[in-house]
Amino acid sequence: MRRVQFFLVFGMVAVAAAPMAAKGKSGNTTVSPLLSSSRMPRVVNVGALFTINSVIGRSVKPAVTAAIDDVNSSPTVLPATRLNLVLHDTNCSGFLGTIEALQLMENDVVAAIGPQSSGIAHVISHVVNELHVPLLSFGATDPTLSSLQYPYFIRTTQNDYHQMSAITDLVLHFDWKEVVAIYVDDDYGRNGISALADTLSKKRAKISYKASFTPGASLTNITELLTGVNLMESRVYVVHVNPDSGLQIFKAAKKLGMLTSGYVWITTDWLPAVLDSSELPDSDTMDLIQGVVSLRQHTSNSDVKKAFTIKWKGIKGKETSSFNSYAFYAYDSVWLLAHALDKFLKSGQRITFSYDSNLRHTNNKKIQLSGLRVFNEGDKLLETITSTRFTGLTGEVKFDQDRNLVRPAYDVINIGGTGVRTIGYWSNHSGLSVASPESLYGKPVNHSANEQRLYSVIWPGETSDTPRGWVFPNNGKPLRVAVPYRYSYKEVVTKDKSTQGVRGYCIDVFEAAVNLLPYPVPRKYMLYGDGQRNPSYTNLVNGVAENKYDAAVGDVTITTNRTRIVDFTQPYMESGLVIVVAVKAAKPRPWAFLQPFTIEMWLVTGGFFLLVGSVVWILEHRLNHEFRGPPSQQVMTILWFSFSTMFFSHRENTVSTLGRLVLILWLFVVLIINSSYTASLTSILTVQQLTSRIEGIDSLKASNEPIGVQDGTFAYNYMIRELNIPESRIKPLRGEEEYANALRLGPKGGGVAAIVDELPYIELFMRYTKCEFRIVGEEFTKSGWGFAFQRDSPLAVDLSTAILQLSENGELQRIHDKWLSAASCSSQTSDAEESSLSLNNFWGLFVICGAACFISLSIYCFRVLCQYRRFNPDEEEPHEMVEPESATRRGRRPSLAISFRDLIDFYDKKEAEIKEMLRRNTRQGIRIRESDEHNGLPS
């Protein structure tokens, strides 16, 4: 299609093409007539194509001329070849630029420098594609020119895609989410703003409005355009226009008062191109752009750049006192071509041209294009150009695989007072930074938000406070607020006959939050639903996402799926799904007295009764006559003593110290157990017992009985998708009356076994039914109610802050009590397992008591063993004549002779008897030693 347009547009250049037909032919191929004997051409024609009388052209023309002179005087680059510059003026017209391009191609140029216009570059690219002439553009920044459709187009300046990425990072750095794009409606403007939309969307920001105007629009037309823009919500304006007409935007904005506090103006690199073209910018111009933030193509501070700046001052015939960054890129474009031609020719390549057979077929028609010739080695020169690498005025000149310059970077500047201040830099290597890009290239890539920094900015209105970036629109359109028109639970939200049209808890919270905002919010409530049944809240949220409404105010539950399409405020009501069931009174149970303790508790308690009784019997048996007697009597004593301590009615006295210690600790344990048992049993017997087959979400899922949910809420889909409950079991119900009737009928009567709904609704339902039904189990979801807004709406953030303020000052609770206060339904029953006291409640007491028993028994057994080792069971008096050996054997009991039966017999003796035997043994031992000493026997 582009090629068809090309031939149609070029129909008027037939006369200009005719003289070329007889130009030096040699068959179909023409060799450059300026070849030297060494096959190196003495002169090579290089084209230049741009608008001379323009902001960019006035800087570029002297730069290109100076570059041609420098190349021709260079002893190392093309030493035997001179570049001949063929300059054509496009006159800032696509039509005239096309004619000039064709006339330029008559001169057998090997490459063309330019154009500066993206629109002209699109058209001329078809010409150079056909003639195989590389096109090196220093000013066409349209991102779409990098497509494969234009293989001979080489961009020697920065791609606008990178510039729009820089603007996106700049917008997000100040936490703005929406911008208004103001641009010229041509290839350059449209495609640049399209790239901005892409980069913003990747980071969850957007262009809220696109304001375009035709090239060459009058100040009146621009003023009308900005008048409409000023009615928009966003106050962040991105201006992407041509340098020659860009200041018209700010003249109109100044007239409309749009350069005051609260506005944000960001421009692309066209504005620095205007300002840098003169050493001292016009004071009237500076007055128009106070507080504007702009981007300038970054060029490194090098010695060659400084030398060029000095050389510029000596250039004669220039129309500007200074130059902009496009002059650097144009200068480097010439040197790029020179380096490539030098490499190209030194590799043995020749420069030849031939006629295009496709163009020669037009001779019989009125369009005469047959004189245009193809550069035969154009593809090889193109490959050489894209692979060439050198350091120029702009820094390193090198191309990536998409034929874009590597390491794109921009200066971020702020206009204030009478000058321009650099507040930072942007590069695709590190994003925004106050350090120059060259100092960061050696470090790892880092786009972390914490590392994005800029110096302070002076905004319009001479303020350093970052503007909010938006206001409520002044276009007379109020906020469209959708309100669910419910059938039930009208305390939450419903229709009203007042001028406001709605009322309820949600409306009062929203109104209170809006009143805290520092700006007015005109709003119009729009009912959603017919009031005959509850509306679908999912469809309501979708309506907000589809721009049918600006917001949804009501009992809208915040769910994961909904947060993907809209933004919610901070929850103003905590909520969660609960289960309500019908209950009936439980039948009296004859074994209720066992319920206070669990089985484990009963067993451990009984075991400790026997343990303590046994320990006390052991400790008291030798000392206390009440713990002696026949075996059967002693067993009965242990059992009686053990269980009589439960009522503190034991009649046996304890006389041993260890026995008393154990008994005191055990009586304390019994006191605690008795008190707990009494309290628990009293509660069980005095509170009415209610039962239900459904005890929680697990038993509800396991059953096959129908379940009721509120019509229109998210609970229906949640039960099906998340809990995998068959849809046939779920029965939508409209409100309180249907809830109550369905529960009373039950599953067998056509009703439901349980209701699943959010807790705020259930609290109102319990008040309506006067606690006739019961909530079972715990909340099995955690969510809340919030106000829904379109994605990235700043109102969602501001209202969230307002809701937090309402919560902190108690106003939120006051509104809740006004509409939703309900009589609390006290707990009507407790399950047996939940009310029974377990071993976990008393294990500490049992550990203390058990430790006391163990320690007391250990001490007692140690004492008994010590007595037993000293005890002699033979009570006979010793004879006068006794052999010393036999006397010694009778005096001490060998330790290895201890038997269990003897030990039991020893333990069964009374303590007094043992002590008497030990005294006799002691006296007998003394007499034996005295006898041995008298007879002279060794002791």
PDB file of N, CA and C in Angstrom, residues 508-557:
ATOM      1  N   ASP A 508     -24.166   6.123  54.798  1.00  0.00           N
ATOM      2  CA  ASP A 508     -23.673   7.015  55.840  1.00  0.00           C
ATOM      3  C   ASP A 508     -22.147   6.958  55.953  1.00  0.00           C
ATOM      4  N   VAL A 509     -21.577   5.755  55.821  1.00  0.00           N
ATOM      5  CA  VAL A 509     -20.113   5.634  55.878  1.00  0.00           C
ATOM      6  C   VAL A 509     -19.483   6.359  54.694  1.00  0.00           C
ATOM      7  N   PHE A 510     -20.044   6.177  53.498  1.00  0.00           N
ATOM      8  CA  PHE A 510     -19.486   6.827  52.307  1.00  0.00           C
ATOM      9  C   PHE A 510     -19.585   8.348  52.418  1.00  0.00           C
ATOM     10  N   GLU A 511     -20.721   8.842  52.855  1.00  0.00           N
ATOM     11  CA  GLU A 511     -20.895  10.291  52.987  1.00  0.00           C
ATOM     12  C   GLU A 511     -19.924  10.866  54.025  1.00  0.00           C
ATOM     13  N   ALA A 512     -19.756  10.172  55.138  1.00  0.00           N
ATOM     14  CA  ALA A 512     -18.832  10.655  56.168  1.00  0.00           C
ATOM     15  C   ALA A 512     -17.396  10.674  55.647  1.00  0.00           C
ATOM     16  N   ALA A 513     -17.017   9.666  54.850  1.00  0.00           N
ATOM     17  CA  ALA A 513     -15.660   9.617  54.301  1.00  0.00           C
ATOM     18  C   ALA A 513     -15.454  10.724  53.271  1.00  0.00           C
ATOM     19  N   VAL A 514     -16.441  10.951  52.408  1.00  0.00           N
ATOM     20  CA  VAL A 514     -16.324  11.992  51.386  1.00  0.00           C
ATOM     21  C   VAL A 514     -16.203  13.365  52.031  1.00  0.00           C
ATOM     22  N   ASN A 515     -16.902  13.565  53.133  1.00  0.00           N
ATOM     23  CA  ASN A 515     -16.845  14.866  53.811  1.00  0.00           C
ATOM     24  C   ASN A 515     -15.467  15.161  54.399  1.00  0.00           C
ATOM     25  N   LEU A 516     -14.650  14.129  54.563  1.00  0.00           N
ATOM     26  CA  LEU A 516     -13.296  14.341  55.082  1.00  0.00           C
ATOM     27  C   LEU A 516     -12.290  14.682  53.998  1.00  0.00           C
ATOM     28  N   LEU A 517     -12.679  14.549  52.732  1.00  0.00           N
ATOM     29  CA  LEU A 517     -11.751  14.836  51.640  1.00  0.00           C
ATOM     30  C   LEU A 517     -11.508  16.341  51.540  1.00  0.00           C
ATOM     31  N   PRO A 518     -10.304  16.729  51.124  1.00  0.00           N
ATOM     32  CA  PRO A 518      -9.988  18.164  51.051  1.00  0.00           C
ATOM     33  C   PRO A 518     -10.521  18.834  49.790  1.00  0.00           C
ATOM     34  N   TYR A 519     -11.384  18.173  49.042  1.00  0.00           N
ATOM     35  CA  TYR A 519     -11.935  18.733  47.818  1.00  0.00           C
ATOM     36  C   TYR A 519     -13.369  18.230  47.660  1.00  0.00           C
ATOM     37  N   PRO A 520     -14.188  18.984  46.963  1.00  0.00           N
ATOM     38  CA  PRO A 520     -15.587  18.553  46.795  1.00  0.00           C
ATOM     39  C   PRO A 520     -15.691  17.412  45.787  1.00  0.00           C
ATOM     40  N   VAL A 521     -16.641  16.543  46.010  1.00  0.00           N
ATOM     41  CA  VAL A 521     -16.882  15.427  45.102  1.00  0.00           C
ATOM     42  C   VAL A 521     -18.367  15.426  44.722  1.00  0.00           C
ATOM     43  N   PRO A 522     -18.739  16.081  43.638  1.00  0.00           N
ATOM     44  CA  PRO A 522     -20.131  16.000  43.175  1.00  0.00           C
ATOM     45  C   PRO A 522     -20.455  14.551  42.823  1.00  0.00           C
ATOM     46  N   ARG A 523     -21.595  14.074  43.256  1.00  0.00           N
ATOM     47  CA  ARG A 523     -21.918  12.659  43.063  1.00  0.00           C
ATOM     48  C   ARG A 523     -23.403  12.482  42.787  1.00  0.00           C
ATOM     49  N   LYS A 524     -23.688  11.460  42.063  1.00  0.00           N
ATOM     50  CA  LYS A 524     -25.056  11.109  41.741  1.00  0.00           C
ATOM     51  C   LYS A 524     -25.239   9.624  41.995  1.00  0.00           C
ATOM     52  N   TYR A 525     -26.165   9.293  42.899  1.00  0.00           N
ATOM     53  CA  TYR A 525     -26.430   7.893  43.218  1.00  0.00           C
ATOM     54  C   TYR A 525     -27.383   7.304  42.188  1.00  0.00           C
ATOM     55  N   MET A 526     -27.003   6.136  41.698  1.00  0.00           N
ATOM     56  CA  MET A 526     -27.800   5.451  40.671  1.00  0.00           C
ATOM     57  C   MET A 526     -28.125   4.047  41.190  1.00  0.00           C
ATOM     58  N   LEU A 527     -29.419   3.754  41.316  1.00  0.00           N
ATOM     59  CA  LEU A 527     -29.839   2.458  41.848  1.00  0.00           C
ATOM     60  C   LEU A 527     -29.515   1.349  40.856  1.00  0.00           C
ATOM     61  N   TYR A 528     -29.006   0.250  41.393  1.00  0.00           N
ATOM     62  CA  TYR A 528     -28.693  -0.921  40.572  1.00  0.00           C
ATOM     63  C   TYR A 528     -29.571  -2.067  41.061  1.00  0.00           C
ATOM     64  N   GLY A 529     -30.506  -2.478  40.240  1.00  0.00           N
ATOM     65  CA  GLY A 529     -31.451  -3.515  40.626  1.00  0.00           C
ATOM     66  C   GLY A 529     -32.865  -2.965  40.673  1.00  0.00           C
ATOM     67  N   ASP A 530     -33.841  -3.889  40.820  1.00  0.00           N
ATOM     68  CA  ASP A 530     -35.248  -3.486  40.812  1.00  0.00           C
ATOM     69  C   ASP A 530     -35.909  -3.568  42.182  1.00  0.00           C
ATOM     70  N   GLY A 531     -35.194  -4.025  43.191  1.00  0.00           N
ATOM     71  CA  GLY A 531     -35.761  -4.118  44.525  1.00  0.00           C
ATOM     72  C   GLY A 531     -36.634  -5.344  44.740  1.00  0.00           C
ATOM     73  N   GLN A 532     -36.882  -6.113  43.689  1.00  0.00           N
ATOM     74  CA  GLN A 532     -37.691  -7.326  43.826  1.00  0.00           C
ATOM     75  C   GLN A 532     -36.852  -8.528  44.243  1.00  0.00           C
ATOM     76  N   ARG A 533     -35.581  -8.424  43.980  1.00  0.00           N
ATOM     77  CA  ARG A 533     -34.625  -9.428  44.428  1.00  0.00           C
ATOM     78  C   ARG A 533     -33.271  -8.735  44.533  1.00  0.00           C
ATOM     79  N   ASN A 534     -32.366  -9.332  45.258  1.00  0.00           N
ATOM     80  CA  ASN A 534     -31.048  -8.724  45.414  1.00  0.00           C
ATOM     81  C   ASN A 534     -30.294  -8.776  44.087  1.00  0.00           C
ATOM     82  N   PRO A 535     -29.663  -7.673  43.681  1.00  0.00           N
ATOM     83  CA  PRO A 535     -28.936  -7.678  42.405  1.00  0.00           C
ATOM     84  C   PRO A 535     -27.664  -8.505  42.495  1.00  0.00           C
ATOM     85  N   SER A 536     -27.120  -8.816  41.330  1.00  0.00           N
ATOM     86  CA  SER A 536     -25.860  -9.542  41.276  1.00  0.00           C
ATOM     87  C   SER A 536     -24.712  -8.582  41.553  1.00  0.00           C
ATOM     88  N   TYR A 537     -23.992  -8.825  42.616  1.00  0.00           N
ATOM     89  CA  TYR A 537     -22.889  -7.939  42.970  1.00  0.00           C
ATOM     90  C   TYR A 537     -21.707  -8.108  42.027  1.00  0.00           C
ATOM     91  N   THR A 538     -21.554  -9.284  41.458  1.00  0.00           N
ATOM     92  CA  THR A 538     -20.493  -9.489  40.472  1.00  0.00           C
ATOM     93  C   THR A 538     -20.739  -8.638  39.236  1.00  0.00           C
ATOM     94  N   ASN A 539     -21.985  -8.593  38.772  1.00  0.00           N
ATOM     95  CA  ASN A 539     -22.317  -7.755  37.621  1.00  0.00           C
ATOM     96  C   ASN A 539     -22.177  -6.274  37.967  1.00  0.00           C
ATOM     97  N   LEU A 540     -22.468  -5.928  39.210  1.00  0.00           N
ATOM     98  CA  LEU A 540     -22.311  -4.541  39.643  1.00  0.00           C
ATOM     99  C   LEU A 540     -20.845  -4.113  39.554  1.00  0.00           C
ATOM    100  N   VAL A 541     -19.955  -4.971  40.031  1.00  0.00           N
ATOM    101  CA  VAL A 541     -18.526  -4.662  39.969  1.00  0.00           C
ATOM    102  C   VAL A 541     -18.049  -4.623  38.523  1.00  0.00           C
ATOM    103  N   ASN A 542     -18.566  -5.511  37.693  1.00  0.00           N
ATOM    104  CA  ASN A 542     -18.204  -5.486  36.268  1.00  0.00           C
ATOM    105  C   ASN A 542     -18.641  -4.189  35.611  1.00  0.00           C
ATOM    106  N   GLY A 543     -19.777  -3.660  36.041  1.00  0.00           N
ATOM    107  CA  GLY A 543     -20.243  -2.381  35.499  1.00  0.00           C
ATOM    108  C   GLY A 543     -19.279  -1.253  35.799  1.00  0.00           C
ATOM    109  N   VAL A 544     -18.661  -1.279  36.980  1.00  0.00           N
ATOM    110  CA  VAL A 544     -17.651  -0.275  37.312  1.00  0.00           C
ATOM    111  C   VAL A 544     -16.421  -0.456  36.435  1.00  0.00           C
ATOM    112  N   ALA A 545     -16.010  -1.698  36.259  1.00  0.00           N
ATOM    113  CA  ALA A 545     -14.819  -1.967  35.443  1.00  0.00           C
ATOM    114  C   ALA A 545     -15.038  -1.579  33.988  1.00  0.00           C
ATOM    115  N   GLU A 546     -16.281  -1.672  33.507  1.00  0.00           N
ATOM    116  CA  GLU A 546     -16.594  -1.358  32.109  1.00  0.00           C
ATOM    117  C   GLU A 546     -16.969   0.100  31.909  1.00  0.00           C
ATOM    118  N   ASN A 547     -16.752   0.921  32.923  1.00  0.00           N
ATOM    119  CA  ASN A 547     -16.983   2.369  32.841  1.00  0.00           C
ATOM    120  C   ASN A 547     -18.462   2.728  32.722  1.00  0.00           C
ATOM    121  N   LYS A 548     -19.343   1.825  33.102  1.00  0.00           N
ATOM    122  CA  LYS A 548     -20.759   2.187  33.184  1.00  0.00           C
ATOM    123  C   LYS A 548     -21.015   3.040  34.419  1.00  0.00           C
ATOM    124  N   TYR A 549     -20.205   2.810  35.452  1.00  0.00           N
ATOM    125  CA  TYR A 549     -20.282   3.589  36.681  1.00  0.00           C
ATOM    126  C   TYR A 549     -18.865   3.968  37.091  1.00  0.00           C
ATOM    127  N   ASP A 550     -18.767   5.046  37.839  1.00  0.00           N
ATOM    128  CA  ASP A 550     -17.459   5.451  38.359  1.00  0.00           C
ATOM    129  C   ASP A 550     -17.135   4.748  39.661  1.00  0.00           C
ATOM    130  N   ALA A 551     -18.158   4.348  40.402  1.00  0.00           N
ATOM    131  CA  ALA A 551     -17.933   3.709  41.701  1.00  0.00           C
ATOM    132  C   ALA A 551     -19.155   2.878  42.062  1.00  0.00           C
ATOM    133  N   ALA A 552     -18.951   1.936  42.971  1.00  0.00           N
ATOM    134  CA  ALA A 552     -20.044   1.143  43.542  1.00  0.00           C
ATOM    135  C   ALA A 552     -19.977   1.296  45.049  1.00  0.00           C
ATOM    136  N   VAL A 553     -21.055   1.791  45.655  1.00  0.00           N
ATOM    137  CA  VAL A 553     -21.119   2.018  47.092  1.00  0.00           C
ATOM    138  C   VAL A 553     -22.212   1.135  47.659  1.00  0.00           C
ATOM    139  N   GLY A 554     -21.849   0.282  48.555  1.00  0.00           N
ATOM    140  CA  GLY A 554     -22.802  -0.638  49.167  1.00  0.00           C
ATOM    141  C   GLY A 554     -22.073  -1.740  49.883  1.00  0.00           C
ATOM    142  N   ASP A 555     -22.771  -2.806  50.139  1.00  0.00           N
ATOM    143  CA  ASP A 555     -22.197  -3.951  50.846  1.00  0.00           C
ATOM    144  C   ASP A 555     -21.474  -4.855  49.853  1.00  0.00           C
ATOM    145  N   VAL A 556     -20.465  -4.315  49.222  1.00  0.00           N
ATOM    146  CA  VAL A 556     -19.710  -5.040  48.193  1.00  0.00           C
ATOM    147  C   VAL A 556     -18.537  -5.741  48.863  1.00  0.00           C
ATOM    148  N   THR A 557     -18.538  -7.047  48.822  1.00  0.00           N
ATOM    149  CA  THR A 557     -17.482  -7.828  49.463  1.00  0.00           C
ATOM    150  C   THR A 557     -16.221  -7.803  48.609  1.00  0.00           C
TER     151      THR A 557
END
